[in-house]
Coordinates of C-alpha atoms in Angstrom, one line a residue:
M1 CA -62.7 -22.3 -28.4
T2 CA -64.6 -18.8 -28.2
Q3 CA -63.0 -15.6 -28.9
Q4 CA -63.3 -14.7 -25.2
D5 CA -61.6 -17.9 -24.2
A6 CA -58.9 -16.9 -26.7
T7 CA -58.4 -13.7 -25.4
R8 CA -58.4 -15.1 -21.7
D9 CA -55.6 -17.5 -22.7
A10 CA -53.5 -14.8 -24.4
T11 CA -53.6 -12.4 -21.6
Q12 CA -52.7 -15.3 -19.2
D13 CA -49.9 -16.3 -21.5
A14 CA -48.7 -12.8 -21.4
T15 CA -49.0 -12.2 -17.8
R16 CA -46.9 -15.6 -17.2
D17 CA -44.4 -14.4 -19.7
A18 CA -44.1 -10.9 -17.9
R19 CA -43.7 -12.6 -14.3
Q20 CA -41.0 -15.2 -15.8
D21 CA -38.9 -12.2 -17.3
A22 CA -39.4 -10.2 -14.1
T23 CA -37.9 -13.0 -12.0
R24 CA -35.1 -13.7 -14.4
D25 CA -34.3 -9.8 -14.2
S26 CA -34.5 -9.8 -10.5
A27 CA -32.2 -12.9 -10.2
R28 CA -29.8 -11.1 -12.7
D29 CA -29.9 -8.0 -10.6
T30 CA -29.0 -9.9 -7.4
T31 CA -26.4 -12.2 -8.7
P32 CA -23.2 -11.2 -6.8
D33 CA -20.3 -9.7 -8.4
V34 CA -17.6 -11.9 -8.8
D35 CA -14.3 -10.9 -7.8
E36 CA -12.3 -12.9 -10.4
V37 CA -8.8 -12.9 -12.1
F38 CA -8.8 -10.8 -15.3
R39 CA -12.2 -9.7 -14.8
V40 CA -12.8 -5.9 -13.8
E41 CA -13.5 -5.4 -10.5
T42 CA -16.9 -3.7 -9.8
H43 CA -16.7 -2.9 -6.3
G44 CA -14.9 0.1 -4.9
I45 CA -15.1 1.7 -1.5
D46 CA -18.8 0.3 -1.2
P47 CA -18.9 -2.4 1.5
I48 CA -18.1 -6.0 0.2
P49 CA -21.2 -8.1 0.9
D50 CA -20.7 -11.4 2.9
A51 CA -22.0 -13.4 -0.1
E52 CA -19.0 -12.1 -2.2
R53 CA -16.0 -12.5 0.3
H54 CA -13.7 -15.2 -0.6
G55 CA -10.0 -16.2 0.2
G56 CA -7.9 -16.7 3.2
A57 CA -5.2 -15.1 5.1
Q58 CA -2.3 -16.9 3.2
D59 CA -3.4 -14.5 0.2
L60 CA -2.0 -11.9 2.4
F61 CA 1.4 -13.3 3.0
W62 CA 1.9 -13.4 -1.0
L63 CA 0.2 -9.8 -1.5
W64 CA 2.9 -8.3 1.1
F65 CA 5.8 -10.9 0.4
G66 CA 5.7 -9.8 -3.5
S67 CA 5.0 -6.2 -3.4
N68 CA 8.0 -5.7 -0.8
L69 CA 10.3 -7.7 -3.3
T70 CA 11.6 -4.3 -4.2
F71 CA 15.0 -3.0 -4.9
T72 CA 14.1 0.0 -2.5
Y73 CA 15.1 -2.0 0.6
V74 CA 18.3 -2.9 -0.7
I75 CA 19.0 0.9 -1.3
N76 CA 17.8 1.6 2.2
G77 CA 20.1 -1.1 3.4
A78 CA 23.0 0.4 1.8
L79 CA 22.1 4.0 3.5
A80 CA 22.1 2.4 6.7
V81 CA 25.7 1.8 6.3
A82 CA 26.4 5.1 4.8
F83 CA 25.3 6.6 8.1
G84 CA 28.1 5.0 9.9
L85 CA 26.5 1.6 11.0
S86 CA 28.6 -1.5 10.8
F87 CA 27.3 -4.8 9.1
W88 CA 25.9 -6.2 12.2
Q89 CA 24.4 -2.8 13.4
A90 CA 22.6 -2.1 10.4
T91 CA 21.3 -5.7 10.0
A92 CA 19.9 -5.2 13.3
V93 CA 18.1 -2.5 12.3
V94 CA 16.8 -3.9 9.2
V95 CA 15.7 -6.7 11.3
I96 CA 13.8 -4.5 13.8
S97 CA 12.2 -2.3 11.3
G98 CA 10.8 -5.4 9.2
L99 CA 8.8 -6.2 12.7
S100 CA 6.9 -2.8 11.8
F101 CA 5.0 -5.1 9.3
F102 CA 3.0 -6.6 12.3
A103 CA 1.2 -3.1 12.8
V104 CA 0.8 -2.7 9.0
S105 CA -0.8 -5.9 8.9
A106 CA -2.9 -5.3 12.2
A107 CA -4.2 -2.1 10.6
G108 CA -5.9 -4.6 7.9
L109 CA -8.0 -6.3 10.7
S110 CA -10.6 -3.3 10.2
G111 CA -11.1 -4.3 6.7
I112 CA -12.4 -7.7 7.4
R113 CA -15.2 -6.1 10.1
T114 CA -16.4 -3.5 7.8
G115 CA -15.6 -4.6 4.1
T116 CA -14.5 -1.2 3.0
A117 CA -11.1 0.6 2.6
T118 CA -8.7 2.0 5.2
L119 CA -9.4 5.6 4.4
V120 CA -13.1 5.1 4.7
I121 CA -12.6 3.6 8.0
S122 CA -10.4 6.2 9.4
R123 CA -13.3 8.7 9.2
A124 CA -14.2 7.2 12.8
A125 CA -11.0 8.5 14.2
F126 CA -10.8 11.7 12.2
G127 CA -14.3 12.6 11.2
V128 CA -15.5 12.8 7.6
R129 CA -14.0 16.3 7.1
G130 CA -10.9 15.8 9.5
N131 CA -10.2 12.6 7.2
F132 CA -10.1 14.7 4.0
P133 CA -6.5 16.1 4.0
A134 CA -4.9 13.1 5.0
G135 CA -6.6 11.3 2.1
V136 CA -5.4 14.1 -0.3
L137 CA -1.6 13.6 1.1
N138 CA -1.9 9.9 0.9
W139 CA -2.9 9.9 -2.9
V140 CA 0.0 12.1 -3.5
V141 CA 2.4 9.7 -1.7
S142 CA 0.8 6.9 -3.6
I143 CA 1.4 8.5 -6.9
G144 CA 4.9 10.0 -6.0
Y145 CA 6.1 6.4 -5.0
T146 CA 4.4 4.9 -8.4
I147 CA 6.2 7.6 -10.2
V148 CA 9.5 6.9 -8.4
N149 CA 9.2 3.0 -8.7
T150 CA 8.3 3.5 -12.6
V151 CA 11.2 5.6 -13.2
V152 CA 13.5 3.0 -11.6
G153 CA 12.0 0.1 -13.6
T154 CA 12.1 2.2 -16.8
L155 CA 15.7 2.7 -16.5
A156 CA 16.4 -0.7 -15.5
L157 CA 14.8 -2.0 -18.6
E158 CA 16.5 0.7 -20.6
V159 CA 19.6 -0.6 -19.6
F160 CA 18.6 -4.2 -20.1
F161 CA 17.6 -3.7 -23.7
A162 CA 20.9 -1.8 -24.4
E163 CA 22.7 -5.1 -22.8
V164 CA 20.8 -7.5 -25.0
G165 CA 21.7 -5.5 -28.2
L166 CA 18.1 -3.5 -28.8
G167 CA 20.1 0.0 -28.7
E168 CA 19.9 2.9 -26.6
G169 CA 18.0 6.6 -26.9
A170 CA 15.0 8.3 -26.4
A171 CA 13.0 5.7 -28.4
V172 CA 14.4 2.9 -26.3
R173 CA 13.5 4.7 -23.3
A174 CA 10.0 5.5 -24.4
L175 CA 9.4 1.9 -25.2
A176 CA 10.7 1.0 -21.8
L177 CA 8.6 3.4 -20.2
G178 CA 5.4 2.2 -22.0
I179 CA 6.3 -1.4 -21.0
T180 CA 6.8 -0.6 -17.5
L181 CA 3.4 1.6 -17.5
A182 CA 1.3 -1.1 -19.3
L183 CA 2.6 -4.0 -16.6
T184 CA 1.4 -1.9 -13.6
F185 CA -1.4 -0.3 -15.1
A186 CA -3.4 -3.5 -16.5
V187 CA -3.0 -5.4 -13.3
A188 CA -4.2 -2.6 -11.0
M189 CA -6.9 -1.8 -13.6
W190 CA -8.6 -5.2 -13.4
G191 CA -8.7 -4.8 -9.4
H192 CA -8.4 -6.7 -6.3
A193 CA -8.3 -10.6 -7.7
T194 CA -5.7 -9.8 -10.4
V195 CA -3.5 -7.8 -8.0
Q196 CA -3.5 -11.0 -5.8
F197 CA -3.1 -13.2 -8.6
A198 CA -0.1 -11.3 -10.1
E199 CA 1.5 -10.4 -6.8
R200 CA 1.5 -14.0 -5.9
W201 CA 3.1 -15.5 -9.2
M202 CA 5.6 -12.5 -9.7
A203 CA 6.7 -13.3 -6.2
Y204 CA 7.6 -16.9 -7.1
V205 CA 9.8 -15.6 -9.9
L206 CA 11.2 -12.8 -8.0
A207 CA 12.0 -14.5 -4.7
L208 CA 14.2 -17.0 -6.7
G209 CA 16.0 -14.1 -8.3
F210 CA 16.3 -12.1 -5.4
G211 CA 17.7 -15.0 -3.3
A212 CA 20.1 -15.6 -6.0
L213 CA 21.2 -11.8 -5.4
L214 CA 21.5 -12.5 -1.8
V215 CA 23.8 -15.3 -2.3
F216 CA 26.1 -13.4 -4.4
L217 CA 26.4 -10.5 -2.0
L218 CA 26.4 -11.9 1.4
P219 CA 29.6 -14.3 1.1
G220 CA 31.8 -11.2 0.7
A221 CA 30.1 -8.7 3.4
E222 CA 32.9 -7.3 5.6
T223 CA 31.3 -8.2 9.0
G224 CA 33.9 -6.1 11.0
A225 CA 33.6 -2.6 12.1
P226 CA 34.5 -0.1 9.2
A227 CA 38.2 0.9 9.2
G228 CA 38.7 4.3 10.9
A229 CA 35.0 4.6 11.9
G230 CA 34.0 5.2 15.5
A231 CA 30.6 4.8 17.0
P232 CA 27.8 5.9 14.8
G233 CA 26.0 7.9 17.3
L234 CA 22.5 8.7 17.9
S235 CA 22.2 10.4 14.7
G236 CA 23.2 7.5 12.5
W237 CA 21.0 5.3 14.6
S238 CA 17.9 7.4 14.1
L239 CA 18.6 8.2 10.7
A240 CA 18.9 4.5 9.9
F241 CA 15.8 3.5 11.4
V242 CA 13.6 6.6 9.7
V243 CA 15.0 5.3 6.3
M244 CA 14.2 1.6 7.0
L245 CA 10.6 2.4 8.6
A246 CA 9.5 5.2 6.1
G247 CA 8.5 2.2 3.5
P248 CA 6.3 0.2 6.2
F249 CA 4.6 3.5 7.6
S250 CA 3.8 4.6 4.2
Y251 CA 1.5 1.4 4.0
L252 CA -0.6 2.2 7.0
P253 CA -3.3 3.9 4.8
M254 CA -3.9 0.8 2.8
P255 CA -3.8 -2.7 4.6
A256 CA -7.6 -2.9 4.8
D257 CA -8.2 -2.2 0.9
Y258 CA -6.7 -6.1 0.5
T259 CA -8.6 -7.5 3.7
R260 CA -12.1 -5.9 2.9
Y261 CA -12.8 -9.2 0.5
L262 CA -11.8 -12.0 3.2
P263 CA -14.8 -13.7 5.0
R264 CA -15.7 -12.4 8.4
T265 CA -14.9 -16.0 9.6
T266 CA -11.1 -15.7 8.8
S267 CA -8.9 -16.0 11.8
L268 CA -8.0 -12.2 13.1
K269 CA -4.7 -13.6 14.2
S270 CA -3.6 -15.6 11.0
I271 CA -4.6 -12.4 9.3
T272 CA -2.1 -10.5 11.2
W273 CA 0.9 -13.0 11.1
M274 CA 0.4 -14.0 7.5
G275 CA 0.6 -10.3 6.2
A276 CA 3.2 -9.3 8.6
L277 CA 5.5 -12.7 7.7
G278 CA 5.0 -11.6 4.0
G279 CA 6.2 -8.1 4.4
F280 CA 8.9 -9.1 7.0
V281 CA 10.9 -11.8 4.9
S282 CA 11.3 -9.8 1.8
S283 CA 12.1 -6.4 3.3
V284 CA 14.7 -8.0 5.7
A285 CA 16.1 -10.3 2.8
L286 CA 16.8 -7.4 0.6
G287 CA 17.6 -4.9 3.3
V288 CA 20.4 -7.2 4.5
A289 CA 21.4 -7.6 0.7
G290 CA 22.1 -3.6 0.7
V291 CA 23.9 -3.9 3.7
A292 CA 26.3 -6.4 2.5
A293 CA 26.8 -4.7 -0.7
A294 CA 27.6 -1.5 1.1
T295 CA 30.4 -3.1 3.0
Q296 CA 31.9 -3.9 -0.3
T297 CA 31.5 -1.2 -2.9
D298 CA 30.2 2.5 -3.4
M299 CA 26.4 2.1 -3.1
T300 CA 25.9 6.1 -4.2
D301 CA 24.4 4.5 -7.5
A302 CA 23.0 1.8 -5.8
V303 CA 22.1 -0.2 -9.1
A304 CA 25.4 0.2 -10.6
G305 CA 26.9 -0.6 -7.2
A306 CA 25.1 -4.1 -7.0
E307 CA 25.6 -4.7 -10.5
S308 CA 29.6 -4.6 -9.9
L309 CA 29.5 -7.3 -7.6
L310 CA 27.7 -9.7 -9.8
P311 CA 28.7 -12.0 -12.3
G312 CA 28.3 -11.1 -15.8
W313 CA 25.6 -13.9 -16.8
F314 CA 23.5 -12.7 -13.9
K315 CA 23.5 -8.6 -14.6
P316 CA 20.5 -9.0 -17.3
V317 CA 18.6 -11.1 -14.5
F318 CA 19.3 -8.5 -11.9
L319 CA 18.1 -5.8 -14.3
A320 CA 15.1 -7.6 -14.6
L321 CA 14.6 -7.9 -10.8
V322 CA 14.9 -4.5 -10.7
L323 CA 12.0 -3.8 -13.1
G324 CA 10.0 -6.7 -11.4
G325 CA 10.3 -5.2 -8.0
S326 CA 9.4 -1.7 -9.1
V327 CA 6.2 -3.1 -10.8
T328 CA 5.0 -5.1 -7.9
N329 CA 5.1 -2.2 -5.5
S330 CA 3.6 0.0 -8.0
I331 CA 0.9 -2.2 -8.5
I332 CA -0.5 -1.8 -5.1
T333 CA 0.0 1.7 -4.6
L334 CA -1.7 2.5 -7.8
Y335 CA -4.5 0.3 -7.0
S336 CA -5.1 1.6 -3.3
S337 CA -5.0 5.4 -5.1
S338 CA -8.3 4.5 -6.9
L339 CA -10.0 3.7 -3.8
N340 CA -8.5 6.8 -2.3
L341 CA -10.0 9.2 -5.1
Q342 CA -13.3 7.6 -4.5
V343 CA -13.1 8.4 -0.6
L344 CA -12.3 12.0 -1.5
G345 CA -15.5 12.4 -3.4
I346 CA -14.9 11.4 -7.0
P347 CA -18.0 10.3 -8.4
W348 CA -16.7 7.3 -10.5
S349 CA -16.3 3.5 -10.4
R350 CA -12.9 2.3 -9.1
A351 CA -11.9 1.1 -12.5
R352 CA -12.5 4.9 -14.1
A353 CA -10.8 6.7 -11.2
I354 CA -7.5 4.5 -11.8
V355 CA -7.3 6.3 -15.1
I356 CA -6.6 9.4 -13.3
S357 CA -4.0 8.0 -11.1
A358 CA -2.3 6.1 -14.1
A359 CA -2.4 9.5 -16.1
V360 CA -0.5 11.3 -13.4
T361 CA 1.8 9.0 -13.1
A362 CA 2.4 8.5 -16.9
A363 CA 3.0 12.6 -16.8
G364 CA 5.3 12.5 -13.8
S365 CA 7.3 9.6 -15.2
L366 CA 7.7 11.4 -18.6
A367 CA 8.8 14.7 -16.8
A368 CA 11.4 12.6 -14.8
L369 CA 12.7 10.8 -17.7
F370 CA 12.7 13.4 -20.4
L371 CA 12.2 16.8 -19.4
T372 CA 14.1 17.2 -16.0
D373 CA 15.6 15.2 -13.4
F374 CA 13.2 16.0 -10.4
T375 CA 13.4 12.3 -8.8
T376 CA 15.7 13.4 -6.0
S377 CA 13.4 16.3 -5.1
L378 CA 10.2 14.2 -5.5
L379 CA 12.1 11.5 -2.9
S380 CA 13.0 14.3 -0.4
F381 CA 9.4 15.7 -0.4
L382 CA 7.9 12.3 0.0
S383 CA 10.1 11.5 2.8
L384 CA 9.3 14.8 4.4
L385 CA 5.6 13.5 4.4
I386 CA 6.3 10.9 7.4
I387 CA 5.8 14.2 9.6
V388 CA 2.2 13.6 8.6
F389 CA 1.8 9.9 8.3
A390 CA 3.6 8.6 11.5
P391 CA 1.2 10.6 13.6
W392 CA -1.8 9.6 11.3
G393 CA -0.9 5.9 11.7
G394 CA -0.6 6.4 15.6
V395 CA -4.0 7.7 15.7
F396 CA -5.7 5.2 13.5
L397 CA -4.3 2.3 15.2
A398 CA -5.0 3.7 18.6
D399 CA -8.8 4.4 17.4
M400 CA -8.9 0.8 15.9
L401 CA -7.8 -0.5 19.2
L402 CA -10.3 1.1 21.4
R403 CA -13.2 0.1 19.2
R404 CA -11.7 -3.4 18.9
C405 CA -12.2 -3.3 15.3
R406 CA -15.9 -2.9 15.6
Y407 CA -17.5 0.2 13.5
D408 CA -20.9 1.4 12.6
C409 CA -20.3 0.5 8.8
D410 CA -23.6 2.2 7.7
A411 CA -22.2 5.4 9.7
L412 CA -18.7 5.3 7.8
H413 CA -20.7 5.8 4.5
A414 CA -23.3 8.2 5.7
G415 CA -21.8 11.5 5.8
S416 CA -23.2 14.3 7.9
A417 CA -26.1 11.9 8.7
G418 CA -23.9 9.4 10.5
A419 CA -22.4 9.1 13.9
Y420 CA -18.9 9.8 12.7
W421 CA -19.7 13.5 11.5
Y422 CA -18.9 14.5 15.2
R423 CA -18.7 18.3 15.3
A424 CA -19.0 19.9 11.7
G425 CA -17.3 16.8 10.5
Y426 CA -14.1 16.6 12.6
H427 CA -13.4 14.6 15.8
P428 CA -12.0 16.8 18.2
A429 CA -9.7 14.2 19.7
G430 CA -8.5 12.7 16.7
M431 CA -7.6 16.0 15.2
A432 CA -5.8 17.2 18.5
A433 CA -3.9 14.1 18.7
L434 CA -2.7 14.3 15.2
L435 CA -1.7 17.8 15.6
A436 CA -0.1 16.9 18.8
G437 CA 1.9 13.9 16.9
M438 CA 2.6 16.3 13.8
A439 CA 4.2 19.1 16.0
F440 CA 6.7 16.3 17.7
A441 CA 7.7 14.9 14.3
A442 CA 8.2 18.4 12.9
L443 CA 10.3 19.3 15.9
T444 CA 12.6 16.6 15.7
C445 CA 12.6 15.8 11.8
D446 CA 16.1 15.9 10.1
S447 CA 15.6 15.9 6.3
E448 CA 17.1 17.9 3.4
L449 CA 14.0 20.1 3.3
W450 CA 13.4 20.6 6.8
T451 CA 15.5 20.5 9.9
G452 CA 13.6 20.7 13.5
P453 CA 14.7 23.1 16.2
L454 CA 15.2 20.1 18.4
V455 CA 17.7 17.9 16.2
A456 CA 20.8 19.8 17.3
P457 CA 19.9 19.6 21.1
L458 CA 19.1 15.7 20.6
G459 CA 22.8 15.3 19.0
G460 CA 21.6 15.2 15.5
A461 CA 18.8 12.5 16.1
D462 CA 16.0 12.4 13.9
L463 CA 13.1 11.1 16.0
T464 CA 10.2 11.8 13.6
L465 CA 8.6 8.3 13.6
L466 CA 7.9 8.9 17.6
G467 CA 5.5 11.2 16.4
S468 CA 3.4 8.0 16.0
V469 CA 3.6 7.2 19.6
V470 CA 3.0 10.8 20.8
S471 CA -0.2 10.9 18.6
A472 CA -1.3 7.4 20.0
L473 CA -0.9 8.1 23.5
T474 CA -2.8 11.7 23.2
Y475 CA -5.7 10.1 21.4
W476 CA -5.9 7.3 24.1
A477 CA -6.0 10.0 26.7
L478 CA -8.5 12.1 25.0
A479 CA -10.8 9.5 23.7
A480 CA -10.5 6.3 25.9
R481 CA -13.9 7.1 27.7
R482 CA -15.7 8.3 24.8
V483 CA -15.0 5.9 21.7
P484 CA -16.6 2.7 22.6
A485 CA -16.6 -0.3 20.2
Y486 CA -19.9 -0.3 18.3
A487 CA -22.2 -3.0 19.1
P488 CA -24.9 -3.6 16.5
A489 CA -28.6 -3.8 17.5
V490 CA -29.8 -7.3 18.3

């Protein structure tokens, strides 16, 4: 072999090796990111490719069932009785309010069509800039409720530690807080697949425990009218509905966060039914437990009140249930808050953005537990935000119906270059409808921080939630002929 031949062969070998390396690198670059349990999710609000979609509608049942197995519904059921309703009247409110999960679940249909988060999709209704204020408030609400749940879970775990002989004091409370935060943050940090996995398996355990709680509380319920009580009046009924519906309404900015991974071929009807049934069953069961407890004992301190009705051996289990329910609910709010930050323009990955939410949650929880008790004030503030989120939900759902869940996915992420920029980033119809609904809600709101001028003429009724109906009808009137469903080019 000549030197020239040897040189040529070496050159060919090097070229072949380079091509193989390039092919291998290209294959690695195009390998789909797999949404796996206990593996950090790499996707955020970017559209999920069809090749990476998986799962089925049954996953939504366990997500919404598990995340709503929270003691909050026991408290809400008890409040309905405190507003003057009898056992059967309060139970009717609990059941009717549970049906609102059909609207919450239906809001997730847009996720399967676009593969992205709810607060990205809502740009179509409000415009890119018009969507920003609601995004900020939703993040505040998500973190606020995560703080409240963390505090409730921490206190329950602290009492549990005391009852099993581990002592009490600041050190024990700090340990309880650390465990509660770790359970919540670890699952939310890993991402979508781990969230669904955790919600499902925690639901199995919590369902057994809360089922036993219902068995203990329901037989002793006083089903007759409260002694010496008259009719609750419009005020009692409306306040009971506001309390029971505030929870489901707070979920409206997040359902698509959990449907965006589902294959496009998934039945839209099954998505709606599975998610709705999950939220309905757990919220109604625990709401009725609260109603039953409130007819038997003082539920001003709901945890202590419910505990007084339970056998001694079950009390540690009950405290563990309160902790578990707080964690399951906090997981989905904390996870969605990381997507929320990306919508607001934080130039970080979802996994890095969630550190911000976790840090704020930890700081708020520390303040509530060790520095000052601001939990009541925080809850009052969060409940007042229904003035914004009821109308926001009305506009979003009306827009989704008008478009039949068909959106220009590229335009949702295109900013000023996309079709959803409208006028200087604002959609006039969406903003006008939102303001109309907010005005109605503010005029008819009856809360600790604000009482609307129409509350007294209405006999004390709180009609805040009807702001969603006002905003939806206003949007429909303004946009019905101008918001066609997106039809992709053939």
